Amino acid sequence: MCGIVGYVGKKNAENTLLEGLKRLEYRGYDSSGIAIVKNGKITSKKAVGKIINLENLLSGKNLDARIGISHTRWATHGKPTEENAHPHLSCDGNLAVVHNGIIENYQTLREELKKKGHKFLSQTDSEVLAHLIEEFYEKKDLKHAVCEALKLVEGTYGITAIANDNSDEIIAARKGSPLVLGIGDNENFIASDVAAILGYTKQVVYLNDGEIARVTKDNFEITDLDDRKIDCEISKIDWTLEESQRGGHDHFMLKEIMEQPRVIVDSTRGRLLPEEGTVRLGGLEDVEAKLRKIERIIIIACGTARYAGLIGEYMMEEYAEISVEVEFASEFRYRKPILDEKTAVLAVSQSGETADTLAAIREAKRKGALTLGIVNVVGSTIARETDAGVYNHAGPEIAVASTKAFTSQLVVLTLMAVLLGRQRKMSEVTGRRIIEEIETLPKKIEKILKSADKIKKLAKKYADYPNFMYLGRKYCFPLAEEGALKLKEISYIHSEGFAAGEMKHGSIALIDENFPVFAIAPKDSVYEKNISNIEEILARKGKIIILTTEGNKEAEKIADDVIYIPKTLEMLTPILGVVPLQLFAYYIASYKGLDVDKPRNLAKSVTVE
Ligand code: F6R
């Protein structure tokens, strides 16, 4: 997820762009840049890090332009460096482009363009757009050139482009990555979302997929890529700036929960090979031969990321037949882990900066193990220091409580289980079955999200209980722990997750009518066993919420409340099951009026040991 802002009008363009970028900083800020046109010449400036660095770079430069485009980057391909920051320029410097999204066929396009003599300065997928547009720019018609270029592109984009000899217009196009036009008085704006332009105008036009806009200071026209005119509707925005950054939701946590269908698409994009019943993970290609030889994986992580790792353990053991252990990163270095050339150490971390996980990876490296990462933040320390790895592509996670990063970690762990499994004994049919099921997950999550109001009512009913127990078996045991962690960290209600079968060995003593239990019992291979544990709780007058598979009417007969999720493969159940648990915790905390996005005593990235 990156942020785009474009401006054409009567104001100072660079100041307007900087203001807009600052309001999009929540979309990611590993680097930023602007390009303006003045006196028939494009000038571009870029800086690594927060937007303040770009502001410092521009101060005193007095570019004083009236048209420009800009970008704040959340890296997906290539490290967060100045070369990889946007805008990207054509070889002759006459065109500048900023892009949000992922160009899936960028490697093929890049090779073809190189053969035609184009020189690439960055490692990004986005730079191909600048060169591709240059190829079609011989008639000096920027919109035509952008249309022709985009016809060759596979993947997603929100782009804006400017050219030195069309110094009064910005071209903007969208497929999969949002763009909105802001309609002003003798000035117009383009941005990834309304937060960037709310300070200037409330009148907007949302671009739809497949649409392209030519925007000048006093006009705009929208067509498809074949130049067919599209009638558009002007909407009026009545959000405050803060509301708009949260996409109209009350908290970032809710926004991030709601984003999960999109996150699954992004974390699998270009990686699924259903025909061959396998996956392509570019970040592991260099170590594929080594991966064939490993016999053991140690997963190291903390908190929510560790629960994802525990679910990954079940997946890899069942489908890749590799022995897996999951360690608390904070404990790893105090043990004497037995590592050899047949062991890989895999760090799972949203931020890629967690001190304990980093220390564990360094220790594993020192002992000569192959180190791997599943990391969300591109270019973070863990991503840089591991031998190889896979990015989640979940986009920036702002709320302290991790939600969409967890689901994307589970998706990537599934992909790794398929990759490792197919290197070993997993059949093509099994691989294909898993991939086909992964492809259905976004729709299934959307369905769960539609029942958010029901979970909200349930949250109200249970908000005043001081304790909660979460139970699950097999794939849903770590999920029970994650459900309990979500609840305790944002609502401050004491909650614990247990393996359902373990409860009778002590913890069941806690149960009475004031200690509700959240039992995660999908219709899977351990369903009957779960029901036996639920009966044990009922016998002690415990209150029960059951999370189970659609169509399981039996649950309604025994539980106080039932939440349904769609059917899926047992290994993928946590990806669906976590969504109601996140919503339940979220609504309880918001009923209590707590600071959901910034719970007390916690930090988003724990960089101390
Ligand atoms: C809980 C949560 C934490 C993190 C943990 C690891 O909602 O967010 O438990 O999962 O601090 O952080 P990363 O994944 O950044 O290493």
XYZ file of C-alpha atoms and ligand atoms in Angstrom:
625
model
C 0.000 0.000 0.000
C 1.471 3.329 -1.075
C 0.077 6.847 -1.248
C -0.266 8.975 -4.379
C -1.027 12.684 -4.651
C -1.208 14.753 -7.848
C -1.954 18.454 -8.199
C -2.617 20.868 -11.053
C -3.824 24.418 -10.384
C -2.792 27.829 -9.187
C -1.114 26.975 -5.863
C 2.495 26.088 -5.227
C 2.487 22.431 -6.338
C 5.279 21.076 -4.137
C 3.768 22.478 -0.923
C 0.315 21.117 -1.828
C 1.791 17.713 -2.649
C 3.792 17.584 0.592
C 0.684 18.436 2.644
C -1.228 15.657 0.880
C 1.575 13.132 1.348
C 1.735 13.858 5.074
C -1.931 12.942 5.333
C -1.271 9.665 3.546
C 1.747 8.777 5.662
C -0.356 6.142 7.467
C -0.310 4.182 4.172
C 3.435 3.645 4.510
C 6.473 5.836 4.636
C 9.711 4.085 3.818
C 10.521 6.686 1.169
C 8.805 9.438 -0.776
C 9.269 11.675 -3.774
C 7.785 14.286 -6.084
C 8.088 15.314 -9.732
C 6.989 18.675 -11.080
C 6.946 20.251 -14.550
C 8.159 23.800 -15.005
C 9.318 25.595 -18.140
C 8.997 22.378 -20.135
C 11.287 20.455 -17.805
C 10.621 17.727 -15.238
C 12.357 17.981 -11.865
C 12.202 15.049 -9.485
C 13.316 14.806 -5.831
C 13.244 11.745 -3.591
C 14.176 10.919 -0.026
C 14.379 7.747 2.069
C 12.381 7.581 5.314
C 9.533 9.751 6.532
C 8.053 12.601 4.522
C 9.801 15.135 6.716
C 13.027 14.040 4.967
C 11.539 14.973 1.596
C 10.313 18.248 3.064
C 13.828 19.027 4.321
C 15.279 18.159 0.928
C 12.857 20.509 -0.837
C 13.211 23.389 1.574
C 14.988 26.291 -0.035
C 14.803 24.708 -3.523
C 11.892 26.980 -4.463
C 10.690 24.886 -7.409
C 7.499 26.966 -7.484
C 5.633 24.749 -9.946
C 1.889 24.580 -10.655
C 1.684 20.917 -11.559
C 3.196 17.782 -10.050
C 2.795 14.214 -8.826
C 4.082 12.610 -5.651
C 4.271 9.328 -3.782
C 4.864 7.880 -0.345
C 6.108 4.335 -0.601
C 5.397 1.108 1.234
C 7.877 -1.159 -0.495
C 6.710 -4.357 -2.170
C 9.561 -4.956 -4.634
C 13.036 -3.713 -3.868
C 14.532 -2.188 -0.752
C 13.468 1.226 0.560
C 16.254 3.198 -1.159
C 16.311 6.491 -3.060
C 16.589 4.676 -6.412
C 13.530 2.571 -5.618
C 11.478 5.551 -4.412
C 8.936 7.027 -6.844
C 8.561 8.964 -9.170
C 10.280 6.863 -11.823
C 11.440 8.643 -14.944
C 11.723 7.551 -18.576
C 15.252 7.224 -20.019
C 15.106 10.701 -21.547
C 13.692 12.219 -18.342
C 10.665 13.606 -20.210
C 8.067 11.489 -18.369
C 7.507 10.779 -14.689
C 5.254 8.133 -13.158
C 4.162 7.147 -9.649
C 2.502 3.792 -9.012
C 0.636 1.961 -6.288
C 0.022 -1.765 -6.777
C 1.954 -4.727 -8.130
C 2.932 -5.286 -11.766
C 2.953 -9.076 -11.969
C 4.598 -9.394 -15.388
C 7.232 -6.748 -14.677
C 10.137 -9.123 -15.173
C 9.078 -10.043 -18.704
C 8.344 -6.407 -19.571
C 11.658 -5.288 -18.094
C 13.635 -7.813 -20.158
C 11.845 -6.758 -23.360
C 12.408 -3.074 -22.621
C 16.073 -3.672 -21.827
C 16.493 -5.333 -25.214
C 15.086 -2.139 -26.763
C 17.792 -0.163 -24.970
C 15.978 1.077 -21.858
C 18.186 1.583 -18.815
C 16.693 0.698 -15.429
C 17.851 2.463 -12.296
C 15.734 0.682 -9.675
C 14.734 -2.834 -8.620
C 11.032 -1.974 -8.581
C 8.200 -3.392 -10.625
C 6.894 0.179 -11.029
C 9.803 1.510 -13.088
C 8.724 -0.563 -16.109
C 5.696 1.726 -16.398
C 7.832 4.803 -17.073
C 9.785 3.000 -19.815
C 6.730 1.320 -21.286
C 4.889 4.649 -21.542
C 8.011 6.161 -23.160
C 7.778 3.464 -25.871
C 4.328 4.719 -26.878
C 5.002 8.428 -26.473
C 6.230 9.170 -29.980
C 3.045 11.188 -30.786
C 3.525 13.203 -27.578
C 0.005 12.168 -26.536
C 0.480 11.180 -22.898
C -2.978 9.692 -22.382
C -2.669 7.552 -25.508
C 0.792 6.362 -24.399
C -0.452 5.452 -20.902
C -3.445 3.549 -22.346
C -1.264 1.527 -24.720
C 1.247 0.752 -21.957
C -1.424 -0.349 -19.495
C -2.900 -2.756 -22.040
C 0.343 -4.756 -21.706
C 0.388 -4.763 -17.922
C -0.797 -7.629 -15.708
C -1.455 -6.903 -12.063
C -2.806 -3.921 -10.195
C -2.163 -0.234 -10.471
C -3.171 3.204 -9.422
C -0.858 5.481 -11.428
C -0.375 9.104 -12.240
C 1.913 10.393 -14.984
C 3.167 13.752 -16.216
C 5.243 14.752 -19.234
C 7.426 17.788 -19.903
C 5.662 18.790 -23.113
C 2.123 18.317 -21.754
C 2.761 20.620 -18.850
C -0.882 21.323 -18.047
C -2.195 17.785 -17.576
C -1.935 14.772 -15.303
C -2.988 11.333 -16.471
C -4.361 8.980 -13.814
C -5.494 5.377 -14.211
C -6.779 2.714 -11.899
C -7.028 -1.061 -11.758
C -7.175 -2.594 -8.300
C -5.479 0.264 -6.414
C -7.727 3.172 -5.433
C -7.606 6.671 -6.920
C -9.902 9.598 -6.354
C -10.123 12.930 -8.213
C -10.639 16.022 -6.085
C -12.533 18.757 -7.935
C -11.482 22.241 -6.904
C -11.957 25.786 -8.106
C -9.475 26.277 -10.926
C -7.468 23.425 -9.503
C -7.806 19.641 -9.422
C -6.279 16.855 -7.353
C -5.656 13.135 -7.631
C -4.990 10.955 -4.616
C -5.033 7.412 -3.296
C -7.696 8.434 -0.837
C -9.642 11.471 0.211
C -7.499 12.099 3.304
C -4.890 13.771 1.062
C -7.275 16.317 -0.441
C -9.927 16.932 2.218
C -8.212 20.131 3.281
C -8.790 21.555 -0.220
C -12.076 20.186 -1.524
C -15.029 18.004 -0.517
C -16.102 17.265 -4.120
C -14.669 14.033 -5.443
C -14.985 11.490 -8.227
C -13.932 7.920 -7.438
C -12.166 6.287 -10.383
C -13.300 2.728 -11.099
C -11.138 -0.142 -12.294
C -10.319 0.170 -15.989
C -10.814 3.952 -16.046
C -8.303 6.607 -17.035
C -8.575 10.345 -16.417
C -7.004 13.356 -18.101
C -6.936 16.101 -15.500
C -6.133 19.779 -16.095
C -6.626 22.709 -13.725
C -10.140 23.493 -14.912
C -11.301 20.253 -16.459
C -11.233 16.477 -16.260
C -12.451 13.716 -18.549
C -12.721 10.012 -17.836
C -12.632 7.211 -20.424
C -11.716 3.549 -20.613
C -8.391 2.433 -22.101
C -10.012 2.433 -25.583
C -10.978 6.081 -25.228
C -14.712 5.452 -24.723
C -16.147 8.252 -22.609
C -17.406 7.376 -19.139
C -19.990 9.455 -17.303
C -19.051 9.948 -13.710
C -20.743 11.032 -10.555
C -19.401 13.761 -8.261
C -19.709 12.770 -4.570
C -19.575 15.034 -1.543
C -17.361 13.979 1.367
C -18.437 14.797 4.895
C -15.719 12.907 6.792
C -13.210 14.585 9.038
C -9.561 14.081 8.151
C -9.093 11.441 10.843
C -12.193 9.546 9.790
C -10.989 9.496 6.223
C -7.600 8.007 7.178
C -9.447 5.221 8.933
C -11.576 4.715 5.806
C -14.597 5.951 7.749
C -14.192 3.286 10.459
C -13.986 4.219 14.124
C -10.549 2.649 14.532
C -7.646 1.440 12.423
C -8.131 -2.003 13.987
C -11.611 -2.305 12.472
C -10.361 -0.988 9.132
C -7.585 -3.576 9.146
C -9.993 -6.392 10.055
C -12.208 -5.315 7.160
C -9.238 -5.227 4.753
C -8.536 -8.940 5.151
C -10.237 -10.164 1.952
C -7.981 -7.790 -0.004
C -4.943 -8.836 2.027
C -5.419 -12.507 1.082
C -5.515 -11.488 -2.582
C -2.357 -9.378 -2.208
C -0.395 -11.996 -0.303
C -1.134 -14.660 -2.925
C -0.910 -12.488 -6.031
C 1.385 -14.014 -8.644
C 2.295 -16.855 -6.269
C -0.328 -19.532 -7.002
C 0.240 -22.071 -9.784
C -3.029 -24.046 -9.701
C -2.282 -25.945 -12.923
C 0.862 -27.440 -11.409
C -0.591 -27.770 -7.915
C 2.203 -25.667 -6.458
C 3.310 -22.118 -5.691
C 6.037 -19.714 -6.748
C 7.761 -17.847 -3.916
C 10.340 -15.598 -5.586
C 12.071 -14.817 -2.292
C 12.896 -18.496 -1.724
C 14.072 -19.318 -5.245
C 17.764 -18.796 -4.400
C 17.603 -21.344 -1.572
C 15.288 -23.876 -3.197
C 18.001 -26.531 -3.464
C 18.859 -26.091 0.222
C 15.193 -26.304 1.170
C 14.956 -29.706 -0.519
C 17.545 -31.027 1.913
C 16.206 -29.691 5.186
C 14.619 -32.111 7.617
C 13.687 -29.745 10.421
C 12.384 -26.197 10.786
C 12.507 -24.071 13.926
C 10.004 -21.216 13.808
C 10.835 -18.254 16.028
C 8.419 -15.431 16.719
C 6.604 -13.508 19.437
C 2.958 -12.954 20.346
C 0.488 -13.147 17.497
C 3.232 -13.974 15.002
C 4.141 -16.972 17.181
C 0.565 -18.227 17.131
C 0.692 -18.018 13.344
C 3.934 -20.026 13.555
C 2.219 -22.693 15.705
C -0.491 -23.100 13.089
C 2.278 -23.274 10.468
C 3.818 -26.118 12.482
C 0.653 -28.205 12.096
C 0.524 -27.363 8.375
C 4.129 -28.235 7.597
C 4.120 -31.431 9.596
C 0.897 -32.638 8.015
C 1.547 -31.557 4.429
C 5.327 -31.357 4.037
C 6.211 -34.080 6.550
C 8.975 -31.923 7.993
C 9.562 -31.871 11.714
C 8.783 -28.371 13.050
C 9.344 -26.764 16.439
C 8.056 -23.327 17.432
C 10.064 -21.291 19.924
C 9.416 -18.106 21.824
C 12.027 -15.843 20.237
C 12.824 -14.495 23.701
C 13.790 -17.982 24.946
C 15.660 -19.281 21.902
C 19.031 -17.748 22.724
C 18.969 -18.941 26.320
C 18.750 -22.540 25.238
C 21.310 -24.597 23.420
C 19.413 -25.180 20.211
C 20.756 -28.083 18.180
C 21.213 -26.714 14.703
C 22.762 -28.415 11.694
C 22.788 -28.037 7.931
C 19.484 -29.908 7.766
C 17.726 -27.334 9.979
C 16.232 -24.044 8.784
C 15.289 -21.307 11.242
C 12.232 -19.309 10.163
C 11.404 -15.945 11.736
C 7.805 -14.727 11.515
C 7.449 -11.004 12.179
C 5.088 -8.283 11.007
C 7.456 -5.407 11.738
C 10.686 -7.229 10.973
C 12.198 -5.268 13.870
C 11.171 -7.217 16.997
C 14.331 -7.329 19.104
C 13.840 -10.866 20.452
C 13.153 -12.321 17.013
C 16.115 -10.481 15.541
C 18.439 -11.683 18.316
C 17.253 -15.263 17.752
C 17.876 -15.032 14.008
C 21.374 -13.651 14.619
C 22.080 -16.519 17.006
C 20.841 -19.061 14.440
C 23.043 -17.456 11.789
C 26.046 -17.563 14.066
C 25.473 -21.288 14.444
C 25.398 -21.716 10.657
C 21.691 -22.462 10.133
C 19.822 -21.417 7.013
C 17.693 -18.442 8.127
C 14.365 -17.538 6.544
C 11.801 -14.808 7.173
C 8.090 -14.177 6.770
C 8.016 -10.417 7.178
C 5.518 -7.697 6.336
C 7.739 -4.598 6.329
C 9.964 -4.642 3.259
C 13.589 -3.771 3.937
C 13.198 -4.204 7.719
C 16.139 -5.601 9.656
C 14.876 -9.199 9.802
C 14.057 -9.092 6.085
C 17.593 -7.899 5.383
C 19.431 -10.233 7.727
C 17.741 -13.536 6.862
C 19.171 -15.604 3.994
C 15.861 -15.659 2.147
C 12.186 -15.021 2.788
C 8.695 -14.148 1.736
C 6.901 -10.847 2.215
C 3.299 -10.841 3.456
C 2.122 -7.860 1.344
C -0.497 -7.027 3.996
C 0.194 -3.285 3.750
C 0.996 -1.121 6.781
C -0.624 -2.279 10.008
C -1.289 0.748 12.198
C -3.376 -0.640 15.096
C -1.164 -2.122 17.799
C -3.222 -5.335 17.898
C -2.212 -7.404 14.910
C -5.058 -8.623 12.667
C -4.425 -8.535 8.933
C -0.734 -9.344 9.433
C -1.781 -12.561 11.216
C -4.048 -13.722 8.367
C -1.352 -12.911 5.824
C 1.228 -14.814 7.911
C -1.088 -17.834 7.822
C -1.489 -17.503 4.067
C 2.276 -17.359 3.522
C 2.819 -20.310 5.882
C 0.262 -22.276 3.825
C 2.139 -21.387 0.639
C 5.407 -22.508 2.225
C 3.805 -25.781 3.345
C 2.701 -26.380 -0.253
C 6.144 -25.503 -1.643
C 7.977 -27.765 0.812
C 5.319 -30.468 0.494
C 5.534 -30.515 -3.313
C 9.335 -30.807 -3.032
C 8.661 -33.953 -1.018
C 5.716 -36.328 -1.130
C 2.679 -34.075 -1.601
C 0.727 -35.002 -4.731
C -0.194 -32.503 -7.423
C -3.860 -33.169 -6.635
C -3.406 -32.208 -2.971
C -1.436 -29.097 -3.940
C -4.156 -28.087 -6.370
C -6.893 -28.711 -3.797
C -5.183 -26.384 -1.286
C -4.591 -23.667 -3.874
C -8.162 -23.793 -5.130
C -9.387 -23.463 -1.577
C -7.056 -20.507 -0.867
C -8.641 -18.756 -3.850
C -12.077 -18.988 -2.200
C -10.962 -17.439 1.097
C -11.491 -13.721 0.271
C -15.179 -14.322 -0.538
C -15.609 -16.444 2.585
C -14.068 -13.738 4.770
C -16.347 -11.163 3.160
C -19.294 -13.325 4.193
C -18.064 -13.450 7.807
C -17.551 -9.689 7.821
C -21.162 -9.227 6.763
C -22.196 -10.823 10.072
C -20.203 -8.237 12.070
C -23.401 -6.790 13.563
C -24.313 -10.137 15.075
C -20.877 -10.369 16.709
C -21.254 -6.788 17.905
C -24.478 -7.754 19.750
C -22.734 -10.748 21.264
C -19.868 -8.557 22.401
C -22.313 -6.305 24.210
C -23.810 -9.307 25.997
C -20.416 -10.538 27.231
C -18.546 -7.248 27.736
C -18.831 -7.212 31.529
C -17.454 -10.647 32.338
C -14.043 -10.302 34.014
C -12.610 -13.583 32.649
C -12.732 -15.620 29.447
C -11.419 -19.007 28.388
C -10.783 -19.897 24.736
C -10.560 -23.549 23.734
C -9.501 -25.290 20.535
C -7.828 -28.423 19.254
C -5.264 -29.131 16.515
C -5.180 -26.176 14.055
C -7.583 -24.297 16.307
C -5.540 -24.593 19.513
C -3.137 -21.749 18.574
C -6.197 -19.915 17.273
C -7.740 -20.140 20.754
C -4.559 -18.566 22.127
C -4.718 -15.795 19.528
C -8.406 -15.136 20.343
C -7.534 -14.812 24.031
C -4.579 -12.525 23.286
C -6.734 -10.221 21.128
C -9.307 -9.914 23.892
C -6.878 -9.313 26.755
C -4.622 -6.840 24.962
C -7.326 -4.423 23.895
C -10.140 -4.939 26.446
C -7.980 -5.730 29.534
C -10.279 -8.695 30.291
C -8.344 -11.630 31.699
C -8.468 -14.345 29.022
C -6.493 -17.498 28.334
C -6.380 -19.927 25.444
C -6.075 -23.650 26.143
C -5.811 -26.867 24.214
C -9.339 -28.225 24.695
C -8.130 -31.613 25.893
C -5.726 -30.082 28.419
C -8.399 -28.107 30.254
C -9.551 -31.047 32.366
C -6.039 -31.314 33.844
C -6.484 -28.253 36.020
C -7.909 -25.160 34.348
C -11.480 -26.480 34.403
C -11.458 -25.656 38.126
C -11.903 -22.004 37.092
C -15.211 -22.608 35.360
C -18.499 -21.456 36.859
C -21.440 -19.440 35.552
C -19.345 -16.252 35.614
C -16.466 -17.600 33.533
C -17.564 -17.856 29.878
C -15.847 -20.164 27.409
C -15.306 -19.489 23.712
C -15.054 -22.939 22.141
C -13.631 -23.109 18.637
C -15.168 -26.289 17.267
C -15.435 -26.397 13.485
C -16.769 -29.589 11.884
C -13.330 -31.116 11.394
C -11.434 -34.275 12.348
C -11.461 -33.340 16.067
C -15.033 -32.051 16.293
C -16.407 -34.971 18.360
C -13.559 -34.633 20.857
C -14.257 -30.907 21.166
C -17.915 -31.614 21.885
C -16.901 -33.920 24.779
C -14.915 -31.022 26.308
C -17.819 -28.654 25.784
C -20.097 -31.116 27.654
C -17.626 -31.080 30.558
C -17.988 -27.290 30.744
C -21.779 -27.413 30.525
C -21.809 -29.858 33.432
C -20.126 -27.099 35.487
C -22.769 -24.532 34.458
C -20.271 -22.657 32.283
C -21.532 -20.261 29.618
C -20.480 -21.277 26.110
C -20.052 -19.510 22.784
C -19.307 -22.014 20.017
C -17.544 -21.019 16.820
C -18.379 -23.705 14.293
C -19.009 -24.519 10.641
C -22.124 -23.312 8.825
C -24.936 -25.838 8.913
C -23.954 -27.370 12.269
C -27.318 -27.103 14.019
C -26.201 -29.340 16.884
C -24.173 -26.413 18.265
C -27.327 -24.363 18.776
C -28.760 -27.059 21.043
C -25.859 -26.969 23.482
C -24.367 -23.472 23.324
C -25.601 -20.175 24.741
C -24.482 -18.542 21.491
C -23.162 -19.784 18.152
C -21.015 -18.054 15.526
C -20.792 -19.683 12.113
C -17.965 -19.628 9.596
C -18.016 -21.093 6.066
C -16.603 -24.561 5.483
C -13.002 -24.810 4.332
C -10.055 -27.197 4.565
C -9.105 -28.004 8.148
C -5.653 -26.428 7.696
C -7.220 -23.153 6.529
C -9.904 -22.927 9.228
C -7.869 -20.491 11.400
C -7.774 -17.977 8.506
C -11.579 -17.803 8.650
C -11.977 -18.509 12.364
C -9.792 -15.639 13.498
C -12.050 -13.005 11.931
C -14.993 -13.405 14.393
C -12.485 -13.575 17.272
C -10.936 -10.265 16.161
C -14.366 -8.652 15.806
C -15.495 -9.958 19.216
C -12.434 -8.499 20.949
C -12.731 -5.273 18.982
C -16.398 -4.662 19.831
C -15.926 -5.485 23.528
C -13.048 -2.996 23.768
C -14.978 -0.323 21.924
C -18.051 -0.850 24.155
C -15.773 -0.246 27.079
C -14.669 2.999 25.457
C -11.007 1.959 25.430
C -8.242 3.247 23.206
C -8.513 0.287 20.833
C -5.708 1.274 18.468
C -3.227 2.099 21.210
C -3.877 -0.171 24.205
C -2.117 0.710 27.441
C 1.429 -0.528 28.094
C 1.940 -1.778 24.515
C 3.927 -0.672 21.473
C 3.479 -1.634 17.835
C 7.040 -2.719 17.388
C 8.891 -4.120 20.398
C 12.487 -3.179 19.771
C 13.762 -3.905 23.281
C 14.457 -7.334 24.756
C -0.500 -8.769 19.266
C 0.710 -8.302 18.611
C 2.025 -8.775 19.122
C 3.007 -9.007 17.962
C 4.407 -9.307 18.514
C 5.390 -9.608 17.404
O -1.648 -8.288 18.640
O 0.662 -7.534 17.688
O 1.895 -9.908 19.912
O 2.534 -10.065 17.190
O 4.863 -8.222 19.267
O 5.530 -8.501 16.564
P 6.156 -8.665 15.120
O 5.217 -9.527 14.337
O 6.263 -7.279 14.589
O 7.495 -9.345 15.292
